[in-house]
XYZ file of C-alpha atoms in Angstrom:
691
model
C -38.194 -21.439 -26.910
C -40.626 -24.309 -27.633
C -41.350 -24.895 -31.323
C -45.072 -24.156 -30.906
C -44.352 -20.771 -29.330
C -41.801 -20.013 -32.034
C -44.302 -20.768 -34.795
C -46.944 -18.680 -33.039
C -44.568 -15.713 -32.852
C -43.542 -16.298 -36.458
C -47.163 -16.209 -37.695
C -47.937 -13.052 -35.761
C -44.786 -11.438 -37.125
C -45.539 -12.193 -40.776
C -49.278 -11.775 -40.563
C -49.349 -8.068 -41.301
C -46.444 -7.860 -43.724
C -47.573 -9.910 -46.715
C -49.600 -12.830 -47.895
C -48.406 -16.278 -46.855
C -48.331 -18.694 -49.822
C -50.706 -21.296 -48.358
C -53.014 -21.167 -51.362
C -50.037 -21.591 -53.746
C -48.430 -24.411 -51.777
C -51.547 -26.236 -50.580
C -50.630 -29.362 -52.487
C -46.845 -29.140 -52.265
C -45.319 -31.662 -49.815
C -42.851 -29.055 -48.528
C -45.581 -27.655 -46.248
C -45.336 -30.846 -44.179
C -41.840 -29.841 -43.107
C -41.895 -26.049 -42.932
C -43.997 -23.253 -41.488
C -43.973 -20.691 -44.295
C -44.418 -16.945 -43.867
C -44.463 -14.052 -46.304
C -42.527 -13.521 -49.505
C -39.484 -11.339 -48.923
C -37.405 -11.640 -52.101
C -37.019 -13.198 -55.537
C -34.201 -14.757 -57.569
C -33.331 -16.871 -60.595
C -33.884 -16.289 -64.340
C -36.330 -13.424 -64.737
C -36.675 -13.620 -60.885
C -39.043 -16.614 -61.212
C -38.154 -18.008 -57.775
C -40.246 -16.419 -55.003
C -38.412 -16.501 -51.691
C -40.356 -16.866 -48.416
C -39.265 -16.675 -44.789
C -39.853 -20.017 -43.062
C -39.037 -22.237 -40.085
C -38.527 -25.992 -39.985
C -41.280 -27.580 -37.923
C -39.110 -30.285 -36.360
C -36.614 -27.984 -34.645
C -37.540 -24.358 -35.406
C -34.495 -23.849 -37.654
C -34.833 -20.671 -39.730
C -34.749 -21.213 -43.510
C -35.895 -19.641 -46.769
C -38.313 -21.501 -49.027
C -37.946 -20.944 -52.786
C -41.187 -21.419 -54.756
C -41.695 -21.545 -58.516
C -45.317 -21.247 -59.571
C -45.611 -23.127 -62.846
C -48.362 -20.919 -64.192
C -45.697 -18.162 -64.483
C -44.551 -20.011 -67.590
C -48.041 -20.362 -69.050
C -47.602 -17.141 -71.007
C -45.072 -19.053 -73.085
C -48.138 -20.783 -74.578
C -46.237 -23.829 -75.725
C -46.479 -26.599 -73.082
C -43.108 -27.951 -74.107
C -41.465 -24.630 -73.314
C -43.262 -24.535 -69.963
C -41.825 -27.944 -69.109
C -38.388 -26.761 -70.270
C -38.385 -23.988 -67.656
C -39.624 -26.352 -64.947
C -36.914 -28.882 -65.775
C -34.222 -26.186 -65.775
C -35.226 -25.030 -62.291
C -35.598 -28.570 -60.983
C -32.120 -29.378 -62.281
C -30.599 -26.234 -60.766
C -31.612 -27.343 -57.249
C -30.070 -30.770 -57.779
C -26.898 -29.114 -59.060
C -26.788 -26.926 -55.939
C -27.018 -30.040 -53.767
C -24.117 -31.639 -55.636
C -21.987 -28.486 -55.511
C -21.628 -28.219 -51.747
C -19.262 -25.362 -50.871
C -19.307 -22.552 -48.268
C -19.658 -19.937 -51.014
C -22.511 -21.680 -52.842
C -26.117 -21.460 -51.615
C -26.779 -24.281 -49.158
C -29.854 -26.416 -49.776
C -31.550 -27.481 -46.522
C -34.397 -29.492 -48.078
C -34.419 -30.910 -51.590
C -36.918 -29.938 -54.285
C -40.559 -30.893 -53.717
C -43.105 -30.759 -56.506
C -46.835 -30.605 -57.033
C -48.907 -30.003 -60.146
C -48.737 -26.253 -59.563
C -45.367 -25.603 -57.889
C -41.722 -26.487 -57.365
C -40.250 -25.672 -53.953
C -37.056 -26.211 -51.947
C -35.582 -24.814 -48.723
C -32.213 -23.094 -48.324
C -30.231 -21.324 -45.626
C -31.938 -18.042 -44.587
C -31.778 -15.516 -47.432
C -32.263 -11.777 -47.101
C -32.565 -11.042 -50.830
C -30.953 -11.618 -54.190
C -28.353 -9.086 -55.236
C -30.805 -8.191 -58.042
C -33.411 -7.146 -55.443
C -30.901 -4.897 -53.668
C -29.554 -3.344 -56.857
C -33.123 -2.758 -58.091
C -33.676 -0.535 -55.051
C -30.496 1.408 -55.860
C -31.440 1.733 -59.516
C -34.852 2.957 -58.449
C -33.269 5.954 -56.737
C -32.114 4.422 -53.464
C -28.467 5.223 -54.139
C -25.587 2.823 -53.833
C -21.840 2.524 -53.268
C -21.120 4.987 -56.056
C -23.228 7.732 -54.491
C -26.712 9.017 -55.406
C -28.388 7.588 -58.476
C -27.718 9.592 -61.590
C -28.813 9.844 -65.192
C -31.644 7.654 -66.389
C -31.965 5.900 -63.028
C -32.647 9.211 -61.305
C -35.709 9.701 -63.498
C -37.113 6.422 -62.298
C -39.505 7.118 -59.425
C -40.087 3.527 -58.294
C -37.970 0.367 -58.142
C -38.282 -1.828 -61.192
C -39.369 -4.845 -59.153
C -41.843 -5.161 -56.259
C -39.289 -7.000 -54.144
C -36.558 -4.396 -54.432
C -34.802 -4.479 -51.057
C -33.410 -1.472 -49.220
C -30.009 -2.580 -48.040
C -26.922 -0.400 -47.821
C -23.654 -2.255 -48.243
C -20.586 -1.320 -46.236
C -17.318 -1.209 -48.176
C -16.142 -4.309 -46.320
C -19.338 -6.162 -47.299
C -18.805 -5.397 -50.980
C -15.160 -6.408 -50.802
C -15.992 -9.653 -49.045
C -19.055 -10.317 -51.200
C -17.117 -10.021 -54.467
C -14.419 -12.289 -53.018
C -17.021 -14.892 -52.049
C -18.451 -15.073 -55.555
C -14.919 -15.251 -56.994
C -14.135 -18.194 -54.693
C -17.409 -19.899 -55.634
C -16.423 -19.636 -59.312
C -12.953 -20.940 -58.503
C -14.555 -23.990 -56.903
C -16.880 -24.608 -59.859
C -14.103 -24.134 -62.430
C -11.303 -26.120 -60.805
C -13.044 -28.643 -58.554
C -16.429 -29.081 -60.227
C -15.106 -28.627 -63.783
C -18.217 -26.721 -64.788
C -19.042 -23.279 -66.095
C -21.742 -21.287 -64.363
C -22.810 -19.382 -67.492
C -25.224 -17.048 -65.693
C -23.176 -15.010 -63.210
C -25.509 -12.053 -62.661
C -27.257 -10.291 -59.728
C -30.296 -12.612 -59.845
C -27.996 -15.636 -59.298
C -26.266 -14.124 -56.248
C -28.044 -14.459 -52.887
C -27.279 -12.286 -49.866
C -27.932 -14.335 -46.740
C -29.332 -12.944 -43.505
C -25.785 -13.102 -42.127
C -24.761 -10.698 -44.900
C -22.642 -13.249 -46.789
C -22.975 -13.643 -50.542
C -23.710 -17.070 -51.999
C -23.684 -18.115 -55.624
C -26.850 -19.845 -56.827
C -28.617 -19.973 -60.177
C -27.034 -23.148 -61.530
C -29.685 -23.563 -64.246
C -27.278 -23.197 -67.175
C -24.087 -24.938 -66.060
C -21.907 -26.478 -68.755
C -19.294 -29.213 -68.370
C -15.711 -28.135 -69.050
C -12.893 -29.944 -70.739
C -11.326 -31.387 -67.578
C -7.809 -31.122 -68.984
C -7.975 -27.414 -69.694
C -10.722 -25.095 -68.515
C -9.385 -22.428 -70.837
C -10.340 -24.444 -73.869
C -13.662 -23.067 -75.191
C -16.709 -25.315 -75.375
C -19.771 -24.820 -77.547
C -22.810 -23.177 -75.975
C -26.118 -21.655 -76.962
C -26.037 -17.921 -77.565
C -28.949 -15.820 -76.384
C -31.899 -15.963 -78.803
C -35.275 -14.279 -78.961
C -36.664 -17.580 -80.244
C -36.266 -19.128 -76.780
C -38.138 -18.073 -73.619
C -36.263 -15.423 -71.594
C -36.583 -17.387 -68.359
C -34.938 -20.360 -70.070
C -31.767 -18.417 -70.933
C -28.957 -16.591 -69.097
C -29.262 -12.841 -68.527
C -28.228 -11.186 -71.817
C -26.914 -8.034 -70.084
C -24.151 -10.080 -68.371
C -23.194 -12.508 -71.151
C -19.575 -12.484 -72.401
C -19.003 -11.287 -76.011
C -17.642 -14.648 -77.244
C -20.780 -16.405 -75.988
C -23.075 -14.169 -77.972
C -20.947 -13.741 -81.096
C -19.173 -17.111 -81.352
C -21.417 -19.443 -79.297
C -18.329 -20.421 -77.300
C -17.647 -20.212 -73.602
C -14.836 -20.932 -71.130
C -13.978 -20.136 -67.530
C -12.995 -16.655 -68.789
C -16.608 -16.123 -69.919
C -17.769 -16.423 -66.288
C -15.055 -13.929 -65.313
C -16.420 -11.375 -67.808
C -19.857 -11.784 -66.241
C -18.305 -11.246 -62.788
C -16.695 -8.029 -64.055
C -20.111 -6.857 -65.260
C -21.588 -7.595 -61.812
C -18.822 -5.551 -60.132
C -19.429 -2.559 -62.402
C -23.211 -2.822 -61.907
C -22.706 -2.649 -58.129
C -20.686 0.564 -58.429
C -22.998 2.004 -61.100
C -25.990 2.382 -58.767
C -27.400 -0.992 -59.818
C -27.420 -0.265 -63.558
C -25.693 -2.805 -65.886
C -23.202 -1.345 -68.361
C -25.123 -3.143 -71.108
C -28.919 -2.843 -71.026
C -29.936 -4.835 -74.092
C -33.601 -5.123 -73.128
C -33.744 -8.702 -74.461
C -32.459 -7.697 -77.870
C -29.357 -9.378 -79.314
C -28.848 -6.555 -81.830
C -28.995 -3.969 -79.033
C -26.430 -6.051 -77.109
C -23.988 -5.955 -80.026
C -24.374 -2.189 -80.447
C -23.790 -1.505 -76.755
C -20.850 -3.905 -76.705
C -19.030 -1.511 -79.034
C -19.424 1.213 -76.379
C -18.403 -0.989 -73.464
C -14.909 0.427 -73.045
C -16.302 3.940 -72.756
C -18.896 2.780 -70.211
C -16.181 1.103 -68.160
C -14.118 4.313 -68.103
C -17.168 6.265 -66.932
C -17.840 4.001 -63.962
C -14.182 3.382 -63.070
C -13.764 6.396 -60.716
C -16.495 4.946 -58.441
C -14.726 1.592 -58.115
C -12.150 1.258 -55.279
C -8.678 1.996 -56.657
C -7.197 -1.447 -55.774
C -10.025 -3.085 -57.770
C -9.952 -0.837 -60.845
C -7.262 -2.651 -62.822
C -8.952 -6.014 -62.230
C -12.331 -4.584 -63.338
C -10.845 -3.293 -66.604
C -9.165 -6.618 -67.337
C -12.271 -8.644 -66.477
C -14.286 -6.672 -69.047
C -11.763 -7.103 -71.811
C -13.359 -8.393 -75.014
C -10.375 -10.701 -75.413
C -10.820 -13.699 -73.014
C -7.061 -14.183 -72.578
C -6.759 -10.749 -70.963
C -9.146 -11.656 -68.161
C -7.753 -13.012 -64.873
C -8.939 -16.431 -63.709
C -10.896 -16.788 -60.463
C -7.818 -18.177 -58.745
C -5.665 -15.210 -59.751
C -8.346 -12.670 -58.893
C -8.537 -13.861 -55.265
C -4.831 -13.010 -54.895
C -5.022 -9.297 -55.723
C -4.123 -6.801 -52.988
C -7.719 -5.565 -52.753
C -8.760 -8.792 -51.018
C -5.729 -9.075 -48.691
C -7.549 -7.428 -45.806
C -7.346 -8.860 -42.230
C -11.020 -8.055 -41.674
C -12.031 -9.931 -44.816
C -9.861 -12.865 -43.774
C -11.521 -12.930 -40.349
C -15.012 -12.946 -41.903
C -13.867 -15.595 -44.356
C -12.663 -17.854 -41.537
C -15.998 -17.412 -39.737
C -17.819 -18.722 -42.813
C -15.818 -21.953 -42.821
C -15.252 -22.263 -39.080
C -17.208 -25.516 -38.946
C -14.500 -27.116 -41.069
C -11.770 -26.231 -38.541
C -10.596 -28.447 -35.678
C -10.992 -27.295 -32.033
C -7.361 -26.108 -31.782
C -7.739 -23.881 -34.845
C -11.089 -22.608 -33.606
C -9.703 -21.753 -30.178
C -6.808 -19.783 -31.646
C -9.105 -17.933 -34.052
C -11.691 -16.913 -31.440
C -9.221 -16.071 -28.686
C -6.770 -14.091 -30.815
C -7.674 -13.336 -34.453
C -11.345 -12.480 -34.017
C -10.892 -10.698 -30.698
C -8.168 -8.488 -32.218
C -10.126 -7.661 -35.386
C -13.540 -7.053 -33.774
C -12.800 -3.394 -32.891
C -12.270 -2.717 -36.609
C -15.318 -4.616 -37.881
C -18.434 -2.473 -38.239
C -21.027 -3.004 -35.483
C -23.630 -3.872 -38.103
C -21.575 -6.963 -38.967
C -21.157 -7.893 -35.298
C -24.821 -8.740 -35.029
C -25.465 -9.766 -38.615
C -22.400 -11.865 -39.387
C -20.266 -12.531 -36.303
C -22.862 -13.149 -33.593
C -24.732 -15.971 -35.429
C -21.433 -17.900 -35.640
C -20.584 -17.300 -31.977
C -24.133 -18.242 -31.044
C -23.681 -21.689 -32.585
C -20.238 -22.214 -31.081
C -21.494 -21.519 -27.544
C -23.033 -24.993 -27.642
C -19.592 -26.637 -27.990
C -17.780 -27.148 -24.685
C -14.390 -27.574 -26.366
C -14.336 -24.018 -27.710
C -16.657 -22.190 -25.307
C -13.820 -20.606 -23.312
C -12.297 -19.119 -26.484
C -15.677 -18.057 -27.894
C -16.441 -16.151 -24.693
C -13.532 -13.773 -25.412
C -15.092 -12.026 -28.459
C -18.598 -12.372 -26.955
C -17.575 -10.459 -23.828
C -15.990 -7.749 -25.972
C -19.231 -7.366 -27.931
C -21.238 -7.257 -24.668
C -18.974 -4.508 -23.316
C -19.369 -2.409 -26.437
C -23.040 -2.940 -27.315
C -25.978 -0.956 -25.953
C -28.335 -2.333 -23.308
C -31.075 -2.733 -25.947
C -28.748 -4.599 -28.318
C -27.674 -6.876 -25.489
C -31.194 -7.627 -24.271
C -32.725 -8.117 -27.726
C -29.893 -9.797 -29.654
C -27.356 -11.327 -27.261
C -29.198 -12.303 -24.076
C -31.856 -14.668 -25.539
C -29.115 -17.148 -26.492
C -26.415 -16.112 -24.038
C -28.450 -16.816 -20.894
C -28.070 -20.566 -21.501
C -24.311 -20.249 -20.841
C -24.949 -19.751 -17.125
C -26.622 -23.127 -16.677
C -24.929 -25.443 -19.209
C -21.933 -27.616 -18.228
C -18.693 -25.725 -18.855
C -14.988 -26.411 -18.936
C -12.842 -25.017 -16.115
C -11.423 -22.312 -18.376
C -14.861 -21.302 -19.670
C -16.188 -20.980 -16.115
C -13.147 -18.942 -15.063
C -13.495 -16.634 -18.091
C -17.183 -16.120 -17.368
C -16.616 -15.382 -13.667
C -13.696 -13.029 -14.207
C -15.771 -10.993 -16.677
C -19.062 -11.209 -14.820
C -19.106 -7.490 -14.046
C -19.177 -6.638 -17.771
C -22.142 -8.960 -18.245
C -24.103 -7.711 -15.240
C -23.773 -4.088 -16.365
C -26.176 -4.919 -19.203
C -28.269 -7.712 -17.654
C -31.748 -6.934 -16.200
C -31.951 -7.316 -12.403
C -34.427 -10.189 -12.464
C -32.129 -12.119 -14.842
C -29.184 -11.484 -12.513
C -31.058 -12.895 -9.541
C -32.521 -15.916 -11.314
C -29.864 -16.868 -13.861
C -26.458 -15.462 -12.948
C -26.082 -15.443 -9.158
C -26.924 -19.146 -8.666
C -24.011 -19.962 -11.000
C -21.741 -17.648 -8.990
C -22.661 -19.215 -5.651
C -22.283 -22.742 -7.020
C -18.791 -21.907 -8.263
C -17.557 -21.667 -4.651
C -18.327 -25.349 -4.267
C -16.215 -26.345 -7.258
C -13.454 -28.840 -6.582
C -11.120 -26.758 -8.739
C -9.097 -24.000 -7.111
C -9.070 -21.893 -10.323
C -12.886 -21.743 -10.321
C -13.039 -20.946 -6.599
C -10.486 -18.175 -7.029
C -12.407 -16.769 -10.024
C -15.620 -16.809 -7.945
C -13.876 -14.622 -5.347
C -12.760 -12.220 -8.095
C -16.340 -12.141 -9.379
C -17.753 -11.247 -5.945
C -15.175 -8.459 -5.657
C -16.247 -7.089 -9.042
C -20.015 -7.502 -8.703
C -20.560 -6.855 -4.979
C -22.858 -3.929 -5.805
C -25.305 -6.383 -7.383
C -25.436 -8.564 -4.230
C -27.785 -7.730 -1.377
C -26.636 -7.794 2.258
C -28.448 -11.028 3.043
C -26.670 -12.809 0.198
C -23.278 -11.500 1.311
C -23.823 -12.450 4.956
C -25.495 -15.832 4.497
C -24.087 -17.066 1.173
C -20.847 -15.344 0.258
C -19.084 -15.097 3.645
C -19.615 -18.736 4.718
C -18.592 -20.043 1.270
C -15.595 -17.715 1.167
C -14.421 -18.890 4.584
C -14.792 -22.529 3.578
C -12.703 -21.940 0.450
C -10.034 -20.124 2.489
C -9.807 -22.854 5.128
C -9.204 -25.509 2.464
C -6.639 -23.467 0.520
C -4.916 -21.220 3.062
C -1.539 -22.044 1.553
C -2.420 -20.757 -1.930
C -1.143 -17.175 -2.164
C -3.302 -16.133 -5.132
C -6.467 -17.506 -3.563
C -5.673 -15.929 -0.162
C -5.113 -12.609 -1.915
C -8.491 -12.955 -3.659
C -10.183 -13.842 -0.343
C -8.745 -10.708 1.268
C -9.797 -8.579 -1.709
C -13.302 -10.022 -1.380
C -13.372 -9.242 2.371
C -12.224 -5.681 1.701
C -14.972 -5.167 -0.890
C -17.814 -6.617 1.188
C -16.732 -5.477 4.672
C -19.183 -2.605 4.985
C -22.092 -4.967 4.186
C -21.255 -7.349 7.060
C -22.604 -6.869 10.581
C -20.366 -6.184 13.600
C -20.767 -9.636 15.115
C -19.698 -11.367 11.889
C -16.629 -9.168 11.615
C -15.570 -9.865 15.208
C -16.417 -13.578 15.217
C -15.477 -14.573 11.665
C -13.469 -11.988 9.756
C -10.935 -10.912 12.398
C -9.992 -14.482 13.433
C -9.447 -15.264 9.745
C -7.171 -12.228 9.356
C -5.086 -13.306 12.351
C -4.531 -16.706 10.756
C -3.254 -15.303 7.439
C 0.460 -15.889 6.909
C 1.979 -12.449 6.490
C 4.978 -12.973 4.220
C 3.973 -11.988 0.697
C 3.872 -8.170 0.189
C 0.542 -8.274 -1.671
C -1.100 -10.288 1.110
C 0.356 -7.961 3.761
C -0.942 -4.913 1.921
C -4.457 -6.363 1.562
C -4.592 -7.166 5.292
C -3.324 -3.654 6.093
C -6.021 -2.122 3.864
C -8.739 -4.097 5.659
C -7.465 -2.845 9.023
C -7.347 0.680 7.610
C -11.062 0.396 6.758
C -11.848 -0.906 10.245
C -9.942 1.942 11.867
C -12.117 4.418 10.002
C -15.367 3.428 11.749
C -16.098 1.981 15.184
C -18.992 -0.033 13.744
C -16.478 -2.652 12.585
C -15.637 -3.526 16.208
C -11.840 -3.223 16.105
C -11.208 -2.288 19.757
C -7.954 -0.940 21.206
C -7.611 -4.179 23.178
C -7.680 -6.196 19.934
C -5.242 -3.766 18.321
C -2.806 -3.982 21.205
C -3.067 -7.718 21.873
C -3.758 -9.303 18.458
C -3.364 -6.959 15.497
C -0.185 -5.008 16.223
C 1.783 -8.043 17.438
C 1.037 -9.700 14.072
C 1.895 -6.618 11.994
C 4.983 -5.280 13.807
C 7.376 -8.016 12.625
C 6.480 -7.106 9.026
C 8.043 -3.648 9.459
C 11.387 -5.337 8.889
C 10.152 -7.621 6.086
C 12.780 -7.202 3.332
C 10.182 -7.964 0.623
C 8.263 -4.732 1.193
C 9.026 -1.777 -1.030
C 8.984 1.791 0.291
C 5.334 2.416 -0.606
C 4.169 -0.821 1.039
C 6.290 -0.169 4.125
C 4.830 3.360 4.384
C 1.253 2.011 4.231
C 2.020 -0.521 6.953
C 3.661 2.064 9.184
C 0.806 4.540 8.746
C -1.735 1.944 9.899
C 0.423 0.950 12.870
C 0.850 4.604 13.798
C -2.899 5.120 13.497
C -3.454 2.183 15.858
C -0.933 3.574 18.332
C -2.630 6.959 18.210
C -5.999 5.377 18.907
C -4.563 3.344 21.784
C -2.876 6.484 23.131
C -6.057 8.576 22.988
C -8.176 5.808 24.443
C -5.835 5.043 27.329
C -5.191 8.697 28.221
C -8.902 9.415 28.279
C -9.511 6.318 30.345
C -6.789 7.201 32.845
C -8.055 10.769 33.135
C -11.559 9.495 33.831
C -10.205 7.042 36.412
C -8.361 9.912 38.111
C -11.444 12.152 38.192
C -13.483 9.435 39.902
C -11.156 9.271 43.012
C -11.929 11.250 46.351
C -10.375 14.721 46.556
C -7.326 13.988 48.861
C -6.554 10.821 46.938
C -6.843 12.691 43.663
C -3.930 14.999 44.733
C -1.827 12.332 46.359
C 0.181 11.462 43.317
C 1.157 15.129 43.007
C 2.251 15.396 46.723
C 4.107 12.144 46.422
C 5.912 13.433 43.390
C 7.462 16.336 45.349
C 7.880 14.714 48.829
C 11.282 14.119 50.418
C 10.575 10.426 50.036
C 10.835 10.873 46.358
C 13.959 13.114 46.363
C 17.412 11.919 45.318
C 19.718 12.640 48.336
C 22.910 11.007 49.576
C 22.342 7.867 51.619
C 21.964 8.458 55.399
C 24.284 6.385 57.589
C 23.538 5.478 61.202
C 26.290 6.830 63.567
C 28.943 4.414 64.818
C 27.724 1.739 62.381
C 30.719 -0.028 60.959
C 30.542 -1.701 57.587
C 33.494 -3.895 56.857
C 35.168 -4.010 53.474
C 33.084 -1.213 52.123
C 34.562 1.546 50.088
C 32.847 4.853 50.773
C 32.449 7.813 48.619
C 33.612 11.302 49.561
C 29.998 12.273 50.128
C 29.610 9.514 52.647
C 32.825 10.518 54.417
C 31.598 14.076 54.730
C 28.313 12.881 56.198
C 30.170 10.707 58.673
C 32.428 13.550 59.816
C 29.458 15.820 60.292
C 27.754 13.192 62.391
C 30.846 12.766 64.656
C 31.242 16.520 65.203
C 27.613 16.794 66.120
C 27.897 14.012 68.721
C 30.907 15.626 70.417
C 29.141 18.944 70.475
C 26.097 17.592 72.310
C 28.259 15.683 74.836
C 30.140 18.797 75.805
C 26.888 20.659 76.382
C 25.683 17.985 78.708
């Protein structure tokens, strides 16, 4: 789709759903690069980042634009504090750019600034986890079941950008693992603490993956030992709330000792996990009061026990240990990723998809052809279109892996509805028919064409798919030609008679003539003939199909059986033009020797014999009727002559008659002849005496 059309559609789509931030961003340079729509979410400390849907003008790439309006900090009154917040947010974007990792929010365009705003662009974001949990806390329900207690009394979400989104169990499992891996990267590769692991720092992308953001408060670690505590600022009411981590998720040692370590981030992660399974409600709700935090901290163990039954059993022990007040009891990020809860083949498949760009073509091919194809039936359909399809969509552009990528794509096409196919798959998939492809990709596409055409609109079939099919016959590669024949066999119902007669048959014959020695291809040609026979006219069958059948080498049982099946079809209807003359003079002489072919099994032999017998019966009926008609057309005396001749003395078997007195030398006579001779002599004497 051209960029101008895309932007036009984008504007019309966002026009009625919210106010675009043009007035806010009028002077921010980021508007030169992005077409910005409506606000859809929020994130960061006190949710100060507004998140807008957007597209990049240069190529139409979908992004999210994060905007901080500086006047939000004006209520702090002190200009210095306002600048402190701005600098924190500016620094967090730079830190994100430095911390490039698949589990950390990806920055697409660096921070741009004007007098009124800060803005940057990231990968497309659906919402922050805080937005989603706010909906649950507002009565929307969550993984733990319907909202209960105080949250049930709440009639509206606590934030205007609360997002209705219902997590699947697999999404929660994978999401928690992603944040754990992001922390592992920061702790052991980046040597930094996050210090604000909380729902407003976790972004759920439009693919459904969770990314860690919110790097406003990172702290350098002792590179020798991340377990060694470092000094940090505890939460204080003397500082602006948006310039501090979220108090409800801070580890006890941070607040009471002003010390933090990698185990402090793990406590915060444990609090996030419990919040997810507690209908979006944190176990500590300090309401920006350090004294309230300390009081509720004393009741933390009881709160954990209350929420524990809602947490998946394999995750319960880890949750308890993460929320231990003693840092040494908490597992590290590296250890947490190894627990049984995360050792799920489906999670591993989704995890590989997220980092597939880092794999080489051999690894990609194996993953798409085997791992993903085998796990797809067990992955929820929601994730097919949200998580899996966007990855496959990108990989379709790479020739090296297209053949492997087509395997899971075809499975999804088979299983999805017509609407899902037309709205989600087809807009990108149609390009596959026209782009250059490897031999294997073309073969895969052709052999599965019937699955694709079941869902494809007729006009798309005619304009996009069939030209590719016809062109495949002209390939110089026998595998592609053979696959084209298989495709015609499978999709013949989508081809009109004109196409079969004028396109398919001539191309099929040309392929056969060039490769008549290839058994597999010959078998596919015969299968194609069998499937399209009834759509051909009589003249084509007599002039083109039958001569081709007579040329086929009848040795392989499969080839013999296909030829026999074609003749069986022809015997069933006179319209095919298989006359008794052709049966007697061309067809049966070619088939009869195969009755003693040792390669045929009993079933194949029986099929062959039945067809031969059928031909004999037709010849018998035809000839008898013809002879009877010939007989009826003769004059009356002539008509009965054969009968008289049958019973005449000329036709009787009697002893030979010998002429009297005829001597035959050196001839041994039989007793019958002697008797005849004696009778003849007696008769002669008798007549002489009378005279």
